[in-house]
Amino acid sequence: MPKHLLIVGFVWPEPKSSAAGSRMMQLIAAFQQKNYQITFASPCAKSDNAFNLTTIGISQVAIELNHASFDAFVKQLNPDIVLFDRFMMEEQFGWRVAEQCTDALRILDTEDLHCLRKGRQLAFKDNNPFDENYLFSDIAKREIASIYRCDFSLMISEVEIEILKTQFNVPDNLLLYLPFLLEEISESSTNNLLAFDEREHFITIGNFLHEPNYNSILYLKESIWPLIKKQLPKAELHIYGAYASQKVNQLQNNKDGFLIKGFSNDVNEVMQNAKICLAPLRFGAGLKGKLIDAMQNGTPCVMTTIAAEGMFGNSQPNGFITDSPEDFANKAVKLYKSEFDWKTYQNNGLAIINKRFQKAEFLEHLYSKIDIISQNLSSHRRNNFTGQLLQHHTLQSTKFMSKWIEAKNQKE
């Protein structure tokens, strides 16, 4: 009899809109490879960009926040594993799962470390260096509590695992490094990539609803692109991303070659036609999908330290890493003009995809972790007494708050 996985989604997956959507589809494929029967449930409204999961044999269920209907739903479903998509979903539904399905393995997919991203964003807003005062926030208290309450958490970045272990003393056995799960790039695919002299212009890409992406576009507009344009007057910057609002579209300037292209139905096509990818992120966390897209399509990058974080390990990067706007612009121009540098960094990127993100290796670790914890679930939870303690108190406080909201809604 096939095992059943329930995914509680923060949003419905949009693989063409965001790296988080691509990541979720990779996780779904990983469990399908093991013949899991999968149900995807979310309280979020579905957008036109959402992937229709029924086309790949997955049940889609709309669920409600603060409503007892979820209790009946999850009890009847009786899943073997529940995967929470970001800590906010574990906060909302984790206690209900723990109450109704005691033996279900509870896994948290963090996507990125929210307390790190939000802390960096606040430090940037305050014009201060990021330090522990920004890391040890109320969001951190919520997120770390969620990590402890789950049987283990999927971490996309080695850097974030190190922060959890050293700054928050989270035990290693509660964490699993699971980056993007990618196919190997074959030699024939590499040979089919467009060459240096077949490409033109610069590209940046990212969901405009994601604040680090929007901020990076403002940074390009105000500080970096004018310096590049001065040295390369015929060059254009093509800016792609889902959910371009009026405040994004009004940044377009045809004369300066600063072009808002909006949603792309095929990221590989637009990335491969570009000569250079620019990623001047000033805050953020996790791994950057735009760099993965660039490396897969043989497009070298110029990026900030934040953008490069966790991506390259001990390998040589697929481009220049710099945080000064002047140096960023100069490196972009240098890379645009130098075919030798361009080819060197292109080869670095292709090697990184094949060395650091091969899905077969990481799936073995995931399947092994699930098997070991499932077979020793009682002792695993007993050894995580902090998690038991947090589960106990959360079950009480969150449960009664949720029931109060539910009663209030019914009365209204």
CSV table of C-alpha atoms in Angstrom, one decimal:
chain,number,residue,atom,x,y,z
A,1,MET,CA,0.0,0.0,0.0
A,2,PRO,CA,1.5,3.4,-1.0
A,3,LYS,CA,2.4,5.8,1.7
A,4,HIS,CA,0.7,9.2,1.9
A,5,LEU,CA,2.3,12.6,2.0
A,6,LEU,CA,0.3,15.7,2.9
A,7,ILE,CA,1.9,19.0,1.9
A,8,VAL,CA,0.5,22.1,3.7
A,9,GLY,CA,1.4,24.9,1.3
A,10,PHE,CA,1.9,28.5,2.2
A,11,VAL,CA,1.0,29.2,-1.5
A,12,TRP,CA,0.1,27.1,-4.5
A,13,PRO,CA,3.4,26.3,-6.4
A,14,GLU,CA,4.3,28.7,-9.2
A,15,PRO,CA,7.5,27.2,-10.7
A,16,LYS,CA,7.6,29.8,-13.5
A,17,SER,CA,7.2,32.7,-11.0
A,18,SER,CA,9.6,31.9,-8.2
A,19,ALA,CA,12.5,29.8,-7.0
A,20,ALA,CA,10.3,28.7,-4.1
A,21,GLY,CA,7.8,27.3,-6.7
A,22,SER,CA,10.5,25.4,-8.5
A,23,ARG,CA,11.8,24.1,-5.2
A,24,MET,CA,8.4,22.8,-4.2
A,25,MET,CA,8.0,21.0,-7.5
A,26,GLN,CA,11.4,19.3,-7.0
A,27,LEU,CA,10.2,18.1,-3.6
A,28,ILE,CA,7.0,16.8,-5.0
A,29,ALA,CA,9.0,14.9,-7.7
A,30,ALA,CA,11.3,13.5,-5.0
A,31,PHE,CA,8.3,11.9,-3.2
A,32,GLN,CA,6.6,10.7,-6.4
A,33,GLN,CA,9.9,8.9,-7.2
A,34,LYS,CA,9.2,6.8,-4.1
A,35,ASN,CA,5.5,6.3,-5.1
A,36,TYR,CA,4.0,8.4,-2.4
A,37,GLN,CA,0.4,9.3,-2.8
A,38,ILE,CA,0.4,13.1,-2.4
A,39,THR,CA,-2.2,15.6,-1.3
A,40,PHE,CA,-1.4,19.3,-1.6
A,41,ALA,CA,-3.5,21.6,0.7
A,42,SER,CA,-3.3,25.3,1.1
A,43,PRO,CA,-5.4,28.1,2.6
A,44,CYS,CA,-4.0,30.5,0.0
A,45,ALA,CA,-6.1,31.8,-3.0
A,46,LYS,CA,-4.9,30.3,-6.3
A,47,SER,CA,-3.4,32.7,-8.9
A,48,ASP,CA,-3.4,32.1,-12.7
A,49,ASN,CA,0.3,31.3,-12.5
A,50,ALA,CA,-0.3,28.3,-10.1
A,51,PHE,CA,0.7,24.9,-11.5
A,52,ASN,CA,-2.2,22.5,-11.9
A,53,LEU,CA,-1.1,19.7,-9.7
A,54,THR,CA,-3.9,17.4,-10.8
A,55,THR,CA,-2.1,17.0,-14.1
A,56,ILE,CA,0.7,15.0,-12.4
A,57,GLY,CA,-1.7,13.0,-10.2
A,58,ILE,CA,-1.8,15.1,-7.0
A,59,SER,CA,-4.9,15.9,-5.1
A,60,GLN,CA,-5.5,19.6,-4.5
A,61,VAL,CA,-7.5,20.6,-1.4
A,62,ALA,CA,-8.4,24.1,-0.2
A,63,ILE,CA,-8.2,24.4,3.6
A,64,GLU,CA,-9.2,27.1,6.1
A,65,LEU,CA,-7.2,28.9,8.7
A,66,ASN,CA,-8.5,28.6,12.3
A,67,HIS,CA,-11.2,26.1,11.4
A,68,ALA,CA,-12.0,22.7,12.9
A,69,SER,CA,-12.7,21.3,9.4
A,70,PHE,CA,-8.9,20.7,9.0
A,71,ASP,CA,-9.0,18.4,12.0
A,72,ALA,CA,-11.6,16.1,10.3
A,73,PHE,CA,-9.8,16.4,7.0
A,74,VAL,CA,-6.3,15.4,8.3
A,75,LYS,CA,-7.7,12.7,10.6
A,76,GLN,CA,-9.5,11.0,7.7
A,77,LEU,CA,-6.5,11.4,5.3
A,78,ASN,CA,-4.2,10.0,8.0
A,79,PRO,CA,-0.9,10.8,6.2
A,80,ASP,CA,2.4,9.1,6.9
A,81,ILE,CA,4.2,12.3,6.4
A,82,VAL,CA,3.2,16.0,6.7
A,83,LEU,CA,5.4,18.5,5.0
A,84,PHE,CA,4.9,22.1,6.1
A,85,ASP,CA,5.8,24.7,3.5
A,86,ARG,CA,7.5,27.4,5.7
A,87,PHE,CA,7.2,27.9,9.4
A,88,MET,CA,4.0,29.9,9.2
A,89,MET,CA,2.1,26.8,8.1
A,90,GLU,CA,3.5,24.7,10.9
A,91,GLU,CA,2.4,27.4,13.3
A,92,GLN,CA,-1.1,27.3,11.9
A,93,PHE,CA,-1.6,23.6,11.4
A,94,GLY,CA,1.2,21.7,13.2
A,95,TRP,CA,-0.6,21.4,16.5
A,96,ARG,CA,-3.7,20.1,14.7
A,97,VAL,CA,-1.6,17.5,12.9
A,98,ALA,CA,0.1,16.5,16.2
A,99,GLU,CA,-3.3,16.1,17.8
A,100,GLN,CA,-5.0,14.2,15.1
A,101,CYS,CA,-2.2,12.2,13.5
A,102,THR,CA,0.3,11.4,16.3
A,103,ASP,CA,2.5,9.1,14.3
A,104,ALA,CA,2.8,11.2,11.2
A,105,LEU,CA,6.3,12.3,10.5
A,106,ARG,CA,6.4,16.1,10.6
A,107,ILE,CA,8.9,17.8,8.2
A,108,LEU,CA,9.4,21.6,7.8
A,109,ASP,CA,10.7,23.0,4.5
A,110,THR,CA,12.1,26.4,5.6
A,111,GLU,CA,12.6,27.6,2.0
A,112,ASP,CA,15.0,30.2,3.4
A,113,LEU,CA,15.7,31.3,7.0
A,114,HIS,CA,13.1,33.9,7.4
A,115,CYS,CA,14.6,35.5,10.5
A,116,LEU,CA,17.9,36.0,8.6
A,117,ARG,CA,16.2,37.5,5.5
A,118,LYS,CA,13.9,39.8,7.6
A,119,GLY,CA,16.8,40.8,9.9
A,120,ARG,CA,19.0,41.8,7.0
A,121,GLN,CA,16.2,43.7,5.5
A,122,LEU,CA,15.6,45.6,8.7
A,123,ALA,CA,19.3,46.3,9.2
A,124,PHE,CA,19.4,47.6,5.6
A,125,LYS,CA,16.4,49.9,6.2
A,126,ASP,CA,18.0,51.2,9.4
A,127,ASN,CA,21.3,51.7,7.5
A,128,ASN,CA,23.1,49.6,10.1
A,129,PRO,CA,25.4,46.6,9.8
A,130,PHE,CA,23.6,43.3,10.3
A,131,ASP,CA,24.4,41.7,13.7
A,132,GLU,CA,22.9,39.5,16.4
A,133,ASN,CA,20.5,42.3,17.4
A,134,TYR,CA,18.7,41.9,14.1
A,135,LEU,CA,19.0,38.1,14.0
A,136,PHE,CA,17.6,37.3,17.5
A,137,SER,CA,14.2,38.7,16.7
A,138,ASP,CA,10.6,37.7,17.4
A,139,ILE,CA,10.4,36.1,14.0
A,140,ALA,CA,13.5,34.0,15.0
A,141,LYS,CA,11.7,32.9,18.2
A,142,ARG,CA,8.8,31.7,16.1
A,143,GLU,CA,10.9,30.1,13.4
A,144,ILE,CA,13.3,28.3,15.7
A,145,ALA,CA,10.3,27.0,17.8
A,146,SER,CA,8.8,25.6,14.6
A,147,ILE,CA,12.1,23.8,13.7
A,148,TYR,CA,12.2,22.2,17.2
A,149,ARG,CA,8.5,21.1,17.0
A,150,CYS,CA,9.1,19.2,13.7
A,151,ASP,CA,10.9,15.9,13.4
A,152,PHE,CA,13.4,17.5,11.1
A,153,SER,CA,13.7,20.5,8.8
A,154,LEU,CA,14.9,20.8,5.2
A,155,MET,CA,17.6,23.5,4.8
A,156,ILE,CA,18.4,24.9,1.3
A,157,SER,CA,21.7,26.6,2.4
A,158,GLU,CA,24.7,25.3,4.2
A,159,VAL,CA,25.3,28.8,5.6
A,160,GLU,CA,21.9,28.8,7.3
A,161,ILE,CA,22.5,25.4,8.8
A,162,GLU,CA,25.7,26.8,10.3
A,163,ILE,CA,23.8,29.8,11.7
A,164,LEU,CA,21.2,27.5,13.3
A,165,LYS,CA,23.8,25.3,14.9
A,166,THR,CA,26.2,28.0,16.1
A,167,GLN,CA,23.9,30.9,16.9
A,168,PHE,CA,20.8,29.1,18.0
A,169,ASN,CA,22.3,25.7,19.1
A,170,VAL,CA,19.8,23.7,17.1
A,171,PRO,CA,20.9,20.0,17.1
A,172,ASP,CA,22.4,18.7,13.9
A,173,ASN,CA,19.9,15.7,13.7
A,174,LEU,CA,17.0,18.1,13.3
A,175,LEU,CA,18.4,19.6,10.1
A,176,LEU,CA,19.0,18.2,6.6
A,177,TYR,CA,20.8,20.0,3.9
A,178,LEU,CA,18.7,19.7,0.8
A,179,PRO,CA,19.5,22.4,-1.9
A,180,PHE,CA,18.0,22.7,-5.3
A,181,LEU,CA,17.7,19.2,-6.8
A,182,LEU,CA,18.9,19.4,-10.4
A,183,GLU,CA,19.7,17.1,-13.4
A,184,GLU,CA,23.2,16.9,-14.7
A,185,ILE,CA,24.0,19.1,-17.6
A,186,SER,CA,25.3,16.9,-20.4
A,187,GLU,CA,28.1,17.7,-22.8
A,188,SER,CA,25.7,17.8,-25.7
A,189,SER,CA,23.5,20.4,-23.8
A,190,THR,CA,26.6,22.4,-23.1
A,191,ASN,CA,27.6,22.4,-26.8
A,192,ASN,CA,24.1,23.6,-27.8
A,193,LEU,CA,24.4,26.8,-25.6
A,194,LEU,CA,24.6,30.1,-27.5
A,195,ALA,CA,28.2,31.4,-27.8
A,196,PHE,CA,29.6,34.7,-26.5
A,197,ASP,CA,29.2,36.5,-29.8
A,198,GLU,CA,25.6,35.2,-30.3
A,199,ARG,CA,24.4,36.9,-27.1
A,200,GLU,CA,23.7,40.5,-26.2
A,201,HIS,CA,22.6,42.7,-23.4
A,202,PHE,CA,22.2,42.1,-19.6
A,203,ILE,CA,19.4,40.4,-17.7
A,204,THR,CA,18.1,40.3,-14.2
A,205,ILE,CA,15.1,38.2,-13.1
A,206,GLY,CA,13.0,37.5,-10.0
A,207,ASN,CA,9.5,37.7,-8.6
A,208,PHE,CA,8.7,41.4,-8.0
A,209,LEU,CA,6.6,40.6,-4.9
A,210,HIS,CA,9.8,39.4,-3.2
A,211,GLU,CA,11.2,42.6,-1.6
A,212,PRO,CA,14.9,41.7,-2.1
A,213,ASN,CA,14.3,41.5,-5.8
A,214,TYR,CA,12.4,44.8,-6.0
A,215,ASN,CA,15.1,46.5,-4.0
A,216,SER,CA,17.9,45.2,-6.3
A,217,ILE,CA,16.1,46.6,-9.3
A,218,LEU,CA,16.0,50.0,-7.6
A,219,TYR,CA,19.7,49.7,-6.8
A,220,LEU,CA,20.4,48.9,-10.5
A,221,LYS,CA,18.3,51.8,-11.7
A,222,GLU,CA,19.7,54.4,-9.3
A,223,SER,CA,23.4,53.4,-8.8
A,224,ILE,CA,24.7,50.6,-11.1
A,225,TRP,CA,23.0,50.8,-14.5
A,226,PRO,CA,24.0,54.4,-15.2
A,227,LEU,CA,27.6,53.5,-14.7
A,228,ILE,CA,27.4,50.5,-17.0
A,229,LYS,CA,25.4,52.5,-19.7
A,230,LYS,CA,28.1,55.2,-19.7
A,231,GLN,CA,30.7,52.6,-20.8
A,232,LEU,CA,28.4,50.5,-23.0
A,233,PRO,CA,25.9,53.0,-24.6
A,234,LYS,CA,24.3,50.4,-26.8
A,235,ALA,CA,23.7,47.8,-24.0
A,236,GLU,CA,20.2,47.1,-22.6
A,237,LEU,CA,19.1,45.7,-19.3
A,238,HIS,CA,16.2,43.3,-19.6
A,239,ILE,CA,14.3,42.9,-16.3
A,240,TYR,CA,12.0,39.8,-16.0
A,241,GLY,CA,9.7,38.7,-13.2
A,242,ALA,CA,6.2,37.8,-12.2
A,243,TYR,CA,3.8,40.3,-10.7
A,244,ALA,CA,5.2,43.6,-12.1
A,245,SER,CA,3.1,46.3,-10.4
A,246,GLN,CA,2.7,49.9,-11.5
A,247,LYS,CA,5.6,51.0,-9.3
A,248,VAL,CA,7.8,48.4,-11.1
A,249,ASN,CA,6.7,49.3,-14.6
A,250,GLN,CA,7.2,53.0,-14.1
A,251,LEU,CA,10.9,52.3,-13.7
A,252,GLN,CA,11.2,51.6,-17.4
A,253,ASN,CA,13.3,54.0,-19.4
A,254,ASN,CA,13.6,53.2,-23.1
A,255,LYS,CA,16.2,55.8,-23.7
A,256,ASP,CA,18.5,54.3,-21.1
A,257,GLY,CA,17.8,50.7,-22.2
A,258,PHE,CA,16.3,50.0,-18.8
A,259,LEU,CA,13.5,47.7,-19.9
A,260,ILE,CA,10.8,46.0,-17.7
A,261,LYS,CA,9.9,42.9,-19.6
A,262,GLY,CA,7.7,41.3,-16.9
A,263,PHE,CA,6.7,37.7,-16.7
A,264,SER,CA,8.7,35.2,-18.9
A,265,ASN,CA,7.0,32.0,-19.9
A,266,ASP,CA,10.4,30.4,-20.6
A,267,VAL,CA,13.3,31.5,-18.3
A,268,ASN,CA,15.8,29.3,-20.1
A,269,GLU,CA,15.2,31.1,-23.4
A,270,VAL,CA,15.6,34.6,-22.1
A,271,MET,CA,18.5,33.7,-19.8
A,272,GLN,CA,20.4,32.0,-22.6
A,273,ASN,CA,20.0,34.9,-25.0
A,274,ALA,CA,21.5,37.3,-22.5
A,275,LYS,CA,25.3,37.8,-22.2
A,276,ILE,CA,25.4,38.6,-18.5
A,277,CYS,CA,23.1,38.1,-15.5
A,278,LEU,CA,23.2,40.9,-12.8
A,279,ALA,CA,22.2,40.0,-9.2
A,280,PRO,CA,22.9,43.0,-6.9
A,281,LEU,CA,20.9,41.8,-3.9
A,282,ARG,CA,21.5,43.9,-0.8
A,283,PHE,CA,19.6,41.6,1.6
A,284,GLY,CA,18.0,38.2,1.4
A,285,ALA,CA,18.6,34.6,2.4
A,286,GLY,CA,18.5,31.0,1.0
A,287,LEU,CA,19.8,30.1,-2.4
A,288,LYS,CA,19.1,32.4,-5.4
A,289,GLY,CA,17.1,30.8,-8.2
A,290,LYS,CA,18.3,33.4,-10.7
A,291,LEU,CA,21.9,32.2,-10.2
A,292,ILE,CA,20.8,28.6,-10.8
A,293,ASP,CA,19.0,29.7,-14.0
A,294,ALA,CA,22.1,31.6,-15.1
A,295,MET,CA,24.5,28.7,-14.5
A,296,GLN,CA,22.2,26.1,-16.2
A,297,ASN,CA,22.0,28.3,-19.3
A,298,GLY,CA,25.7,29.2,-19.4
A,299,THR,CA,25.2,32.8,-18.5
A,300,PRO,CA,28.0,34.3,-16.3
A,301,CYS,CA,27.0,36.6,-13.4
A,302,VAL,CA,28.0,39.7,-11.5
A,303,MET,CA,26.6,39.4,-8.0
A,304,THR,CA,26.8,40.7,-4.5
A,305,THR,CA,28.0,38.7,-1.5
A,306,ILE,CA,24.4,38.2,-0.4
A,307,ALA,CA,23.4,36.8,-3.8
A,308,ALA,CA,26.4,34.4,-3.8
A,309,GLU,CA,25.9,33.2,-0.3
A,310,GLY,CA,25.7,29.4,0.0
A,311,MET,CA,25.9,28.8,-3.7
A,312,PHE,CA,29.5,27.9,-4.5
A,313,GLY,CA,31.0,26.2,-1.5
A,314,ASN,CA,34.7,25.7,-2.3
A,315,SER,CA,34.2,25.9,-6.0
A,316,GLN,CA,35.1,28.9,-8.2
A,317,PRO,CA,32.0,31.1,-8.8
A,318,ASN,CA,30.4,31.7,-12.2
A,319,GLY,CA,31.3,35.4,-12.2
A,320,PHE,CA,32.4,38.4,-10.1
A,321,ILE,CA,31.3,38.9,-6.5
A,322,THR,CA,31.5,42.5,-5.4
A,323,ASP,CA,29.4,44.9,-3.1
A,324,SER,CA,30.6,48.3,-4.4
A,325,PRO,CA,28.3,49.8,-7.1
A,326,GLU,CA,31.3,51.2,-8.9
A,327,ASP,CA,33.2,48.0,-8.9
A,328,PHE,CA,30.0,46.1,-9.7
A,329,ALA,CA,29.5,48.2,-12.8
A,330,ASN,CA,33.2,47.9,-13.9
A,331,LYS,CA,33.2,44.1,-13.4
A,332,ALA,CA,30.0,43.9,-15.5
A,333,VAL,CA,31.6,45.9,-18.3
A,334,LYS,CA,34.8,43.8,-18.1
A,335,LEU,CA,32.8,40.6,-18.3
A,336,TYR,CA,30.7,41.9,-21.2
A,337,LYS,CA,33.8,42.7,-23.2
A,338,SER,CA,36.1,39.8,-22.4
A,339,GLU,CA,35.3,36.5,-24.1
A,340,PHE,CA,38.1,34.7,-22.2
A,341,ASP,CA,36.7,35.7,-18.8
A,342,TRP,CA,33.2,35.0,-20.0
A,343,LYS,CA,34.0,31.5,-21.1
A,344,THR,CA,35.9,30.8,-17.9
A,345,TYR,CA,33.0,31.8,-15.7
A,346,GLN,CA,30.5,30.0,-17.9
A,347,ASN,CA,32.5,26.7,-17.4
A,348,ASN,CA,32.6,27.4,-13.7
A,349,GLY,CA,28.9,27.7,-13.5
A,350,LEU,CA,28.2,24.5,-15.5
A,351,ALA,CA,30.7,22.6,-13.2
A,352,ILE,CA,29.0,23.9,-10.1
A,353,ILE,CA,25.6,22.6,-11.2
A,354,ASN,CA,27.0,19.2,-11.8
A,355,LYS,CA,29.1,19.1,-8.7
A,356,ARG,CA,27.0,20.7,-6.0
A,357,PHE,CA,23.3,20.2,-7.0
A,358,GLN,CA,23.0,16.7,-8.3
A,359,LYS,CA,19.6,15.4,-7.1
A,360,ALA,CA,20.4,11.7,-6.9
A,361,GLU,CA,23.0,12.3,-4.1
A,362,PHE,CA,20.7,14.5,-2.0
A,363,LEU,CA,17.6,12.3,-2.5
A,364,GLU,CA,19.5,9.4,-1.0
A,365,HIS,CA,20.1,11.5,2.1
A,366,LEU,CA,16.4,12.5,2.3
A,367,TYR,CA,15.1,9.0,1.9
A,368,SER,CA,17.6,7.7,4.5
A,369,LYS,CA,16.7,10.4,7.0
A,370,ILE,CA,12.9,9.6,6.6
A,371,ASP,CA,13.5,5.9,7.1
A,372,ILE,CA,15.7,6.2,10.1
A,373,ILE,CA,13.5,8.7,12.0
A,374,SER,CA,10.3,6.9,11.0
A,375,GLN,CA,11.7,3.6,12.4
A,376,ASN,CA,12.7,5.3,15.7
A,377,LEU,CA,10.1,8.1,16.0
A,378,SER,CA,9.4,7.7,19.7
A,379,SER,CA,13.1,7.8,20.7
A,380,HIS,CA,13.8,10.6,18.2
A,381,ARG,CA,11.1,12.8,19.7
A,382,ARG,CA,12.0,11.8,23.3
A,383,ASN,CA,15.6,13.0,22.6
A,384,ASN,CA,14.2,16.3,21.4
A,385,PHE,CA,12.8,17.3,24.7
A,386,THR,CA,12.8,21.0,23.7
A,387,GLY,CA,10.6,20.2,20.8
A,388,GLN,CA,8.2,18.2,23.1
A,389,LEU,CA,8.1,21.2,25.5
A,390,LEU,CA,7.4,23.7,22.7
A,391,GLN,CA,4.8,21.3,21.2
A,392,HIS,CA,3.0,21.0,24.6
A,393,HIS,CA,2.8,24.8,25.2
A,394,THR,CA,2.0,25.6,21.6
A,395,LEU,CA,-0.7,23.0,21.6
A,396,GLN,CA,-2.3,24.8,24.5
A,397,SER,CA,-1.8,28.5,23.6
A,398,THR,CA,-2.2,28.2,19.8
A,399,LYS,CA,-5.1,25.8,20.1
A,400,PHE,CA,-7.2,28.0,22.3
A,401,MET,CA,-6.3,31.2,20.3
A,402,SER,CA,-7.4,29.4,17.2
A,403,LYS,CA,-10.6,28.1,18.8
A,404,TRP,CA,-11.3,31.7,20.0
A,405,ILE,CA,-10.9,33.1,16.5
A,406,GLU,CA,-13.1,30.2,15.1
A,407,ALA,CA,-15.8,31.0,17.6
A,408,LYS,CA,-15.6,34.7,17.0
A,409,ASN,CA,-15.9,34.1,13.2
A,410,GLN,CA,-18.9,31.9,13.7
A,411,LYS,CA,-20.6,34.5,15.9
A,412,GLU,CA,-20.0,37.2,13.3
